[in-house]
Amino acid sequence: KDASIPAMVTHFQKLFDVAELSGVFPKMNEVYTSLSKYKNVVRSIQEALQIESSSVNVLLSHVDKLVTAQESRFWLRVDQKFGYKSPDEVLERLLLAEEFLPPFKQFMEEVIQCLNVTRPGEVIPALKAKLSLTSS
């Protein structure tokens, strides 16, 4: 019995990369604390999702299904609102916007200055007023 204890300590040191014998107990406490936190997180998720199983695999499967369903709903809303079917399409549109928006912003700033207005919402009415002056 006593001969196996040093072998277990040596094995623990190798498993958890503990160089000195004096570091074994602190590392054991650290492992215990981490394991307790992990168990508490798993228990909290199980309670929140009302899952009776103690299997982490069952828990992960439920979480995966929830995330997948949420992602599907998100992309359905994006498709309904903007007509984009995939993240690649969204990224492509964002890259186009990145090219287009700076020159457009500069153009709008110049138009706002030329028309002597303060906000973009005032541009169309100011243009209509100028056009009605030139057509009469």
CSV table of C-alpha atoms in Angstrom, one decimal:
chain,number,residue,atom,x,y,z
A,1,LYS,CA,0.0,0.0,0.0
A,2,ASP,CA,2.6,2.6,1.0
A,3,ALA,CA,4.7,1.9,-2.1
A,4,SER,CA,1.8,3.0,-4.3
A,5,ILE,CA,1.5,6.5,-2.7
A,6,PRO,CA,4.8,7.8,-4.1
A,7,ALA,CA,3.9,6.4,-7.5
A,8,MET,CA,0.5,8.2,-7.4
A,9,VAL,CA,2.1,11.5,-6.3
A,10,THR,CA,4.6,11.2,-9.2
A,11,HIS,CA,1.8,10.4,-11.6
A,12,PHE,CA,-0.1,13.4,-10.4
A,13,GLN,CA,2.9,15.6,-10.8
A,14,LYS,CA,3.3,14.4,-14.4
A,15,LEU,CA,-0.4,14.8,-15.2
A,16,PHE,CA,-0.6,18.3,-13.9
A,17,ASP,CA,2.9,19.5,-14.6
A,18,VAL,CA,3.9,20.0,-10.9
A,19,ALA,CA,7.7,20.2,-10.7
A,20,GLU,CA,8.1,20.2,-6.9
A,21,LEU,CA,6.6,18.0,-4.2
A,22,SER,CA,5.6,21.2,-2.4
A,23,GLY,CA,3.4,22.2,-5.3
A,24,VAL,CA,1.2,19.0,-5.2
A,25,PHE,CA,-1.3,20.2,-2.6
A,26,PRO,CA,-1.8,23.6,-4.1
A,27,LYS,CA,-2.3,22.0,-7.5
A,28,MET,CA,-4.8,19.5,-6.0
A,29,ASN,CA,-6.7,22.4,-4.5
A,30,GLU,CA,-6.7,24.2,-7.8
A,31,VAL,CA,-7.9,21.1,-9.7
A,32,TYR,CA,-10.7,20.6,-7.0
A,33,THR,CA,-11.8,24.2,-7.3
A,34,SER,CA,-11.9,24.1,-11.1
A,35,LEU,CA,-13.8,20.8,-11.0
A,36,SER,CA,-16.3,22.3,-8.5
A,37,LYS,CA,-16.8,25.4,-10.8
A,38,TYR,CA,-17.3,23.2,-13.8
A,39,LYS,CA,-19.9,21.0,-11.9
A,40,ASN,CA,-21.7,24.2,-10.8
A,41,VAL,CA,-21.9,25.5,-14.3
A,42,VAL,CA,-23.2,22.2,-15.6
A,43,ARG,CA,-25.8,22.0,-12.9
A,44,SER,CA,-26.9,25.6,-13.5
A,45,ILE,CA,-27.3,25.0,-17.2
A,46,GLN,CA,-29.2,21.7,-16.5
A,47,GLU,CA,-31.6,23.6,-14.2
A,48,ALA,CA,-32.1,26.5,-16.6
A,49,LEU,CA,-32.8,24.1,-19.4
A,50,GLN,CA,-34.8,21.7,-17.2
A,51,ILE,CA,-32.7,18.7,-18.1
A,52,GLU,CA,-32.8,15.8,-15.7
A,53,SER,CA,-29.9,13.8,-17.2
A,54,SER,CA,-26.5,14.1,-15.5
A,55,SER,CA,-24.7,13.3,-18.8
A,56,VAL,CA,-22.6,16.2,-20.1
A,57,ASN,CA,-23.1,14.8,-23.6
A,58,VAL,CA,-26.9,15.1,-23.3
A,59,LEU,CA,-26.4,18.7,-22.0
A,60,LEU,CA,-24.1,19.7,-24.9
A,61,SER,CA,-26.6,18.1,-27.3
A,62,HIS,CA,-29.4,20.3,-25.9
A,63,VAL,CA,-27.3,23.4,-26.0
A,64,ASP,CA,-26.2,22.7,-29.6
A,65,LYS,CA,-29.9,22.3,-30.6
A,66,LEU,CA,-30.8,25.6,-29.0
A,67,VAL,CA,-27.9,27.4,-30.6
A,68,THR,CA,-28.7,25.9,-34.0
A,69,ALA,CA,-32.3,26.8,-33.7
A,70,GLN,CA,-31.5,30.4,-32.6
A,71,GLU,CA,-29.0,30.8,-35.5
A,72,SER,CA,-31.6,29.5,-37.9
A,73,ARG,CA,-34.2,32.1,-36.6
A,74,PHE,CA,-31.6,34.8,-36.8
A,75,TRP,CA,-30.7,34.0,-40.5
A,76,LEU,CA,-34.4,33.7,-41.3
A,77,ARG,CA,-35.0,37.2,-39.9
A,78,VAL,CA,-31.9,38.6,-41.8
A,79,ASP,CA,-33.2,37.0,-45.0
A,80,GLN,CA,-36.7,38.4,-44.5
A,81,LYS,CA,-35.5,41.9,-43.7
A,82,PHE,CA,-32.6,42.2,-46.1
A,83,GLY,CA,-32.7,39.2,-48.5
A,84,TYR,CA,-29.3,37.8,-47.5
A,85,LYS,CA,-29.2,34.1,-47.3
A,86,SER,CA,-25.8,33.5,-45.7
A,87,PRO,CA,-23.0,35.1,-43.7
A,88,ASP,CA,-20.9,35.3,-46.8
A,89,GLU,CA,-23.6,37.4,-48.5
A,90,VAL,CA,-23.7,39.8,-45.6
A,91,LEU,CA,-19.9,40.1,-45.5
A,92,GLU,CA,-19.9,40.8,-49.3
A,93,ARG,CA,-22.5,43.5,-48.8
A,94,LEU,CA,-20.5,45.0,-45.9
A,95,LEU,CA,-17.4,45.1,-48.0
A,96,LEU,CA,-19.2,46.9,-50.8
A,97,ALA,CA,-20.6,49.3,-48.3
A,98,GLU,CA,-17.1,49.9,-46.9
A,99,GLU,CA,-16.1,51.0,-50.4
A,100,PHE,CA,-19.2,53.0,-51.2
A,101,LEU,CA,-19.9,54.9,-47.9
A,102,PRO,CA,-16.8,57.0,-47.5
A,103,PRO,CA,-17.1,58.7,-50.9
A,104,PHE,CA,-20.9,59.0,-50.4
A,105,LYS,CA,-20.4,60.6,-47.0
A,106,GLN,CA,-18.0,63.1,-48.5
A,107,PHE,CA,-20.4,63.9,-51.3
A,108,MET,CA,-23.3,64.4,-48.9
A,109,GLU,CA,-21.2,66.7,-46.7
A,110,GLU,CA,-20.4,68.8,-49.8
A,111,VAL,CA,-24.1,68.9,-50.8
A,112,ILE,CA,-25.1,69.9,-47.2
A,113,GLN,CA,-22.6,72.7,-47.3
A,114,CYS,CA,-23.6,73.9,-50.8
A,115,LEU,CA,-27.3,74.0,-49.9
A,116,ASN,CA,-26.5,75.6,-46.6
A,117,VAL,CA,-28.4,73.1,-44.5
A,118,THR,CA,-27.4,71.2,-41.4
A,119,ARG,CA,-28.8,67.7,-41.7
A,120,PRO,CA,-29.2,65.2,-44.5
A,121,GLY,CA,-32.9,65.2,-44.0
A,122,GLU,CA,-33.0,68.8,-45.1
A,123,VAL,CA,-31.3,68.1,-48.5
A,124,ILE,CA,-34.3,67.0,-50.5
A,125,PRO,CA,-36.5,69.9,-49.4
A,126,ALA,CA,-33.7,72.4,-50.1
A,127,LEU,CA,-33.2,70.9,-53.6
A,128,LYS,CA,-36.9,71.1,-54.3
A,129,ALA,CA,-36.9,74.7,-53.3
A,130,LYS,CA,-33.9,75.5,-55.5
A,131,LEU,CA,-35.5,73.6,-58.4
A,132,SER,CA,-38.8,75.5,-58.0
A,133,LEU,CA,-36.9,78.8,-58.0
A,134,THR,CA,-35.1,77.9,-61.3
A,135,SER,CA,-38.2,76.6,-63.1
A,136,SER,CA,-40.3,79.8,-62.4
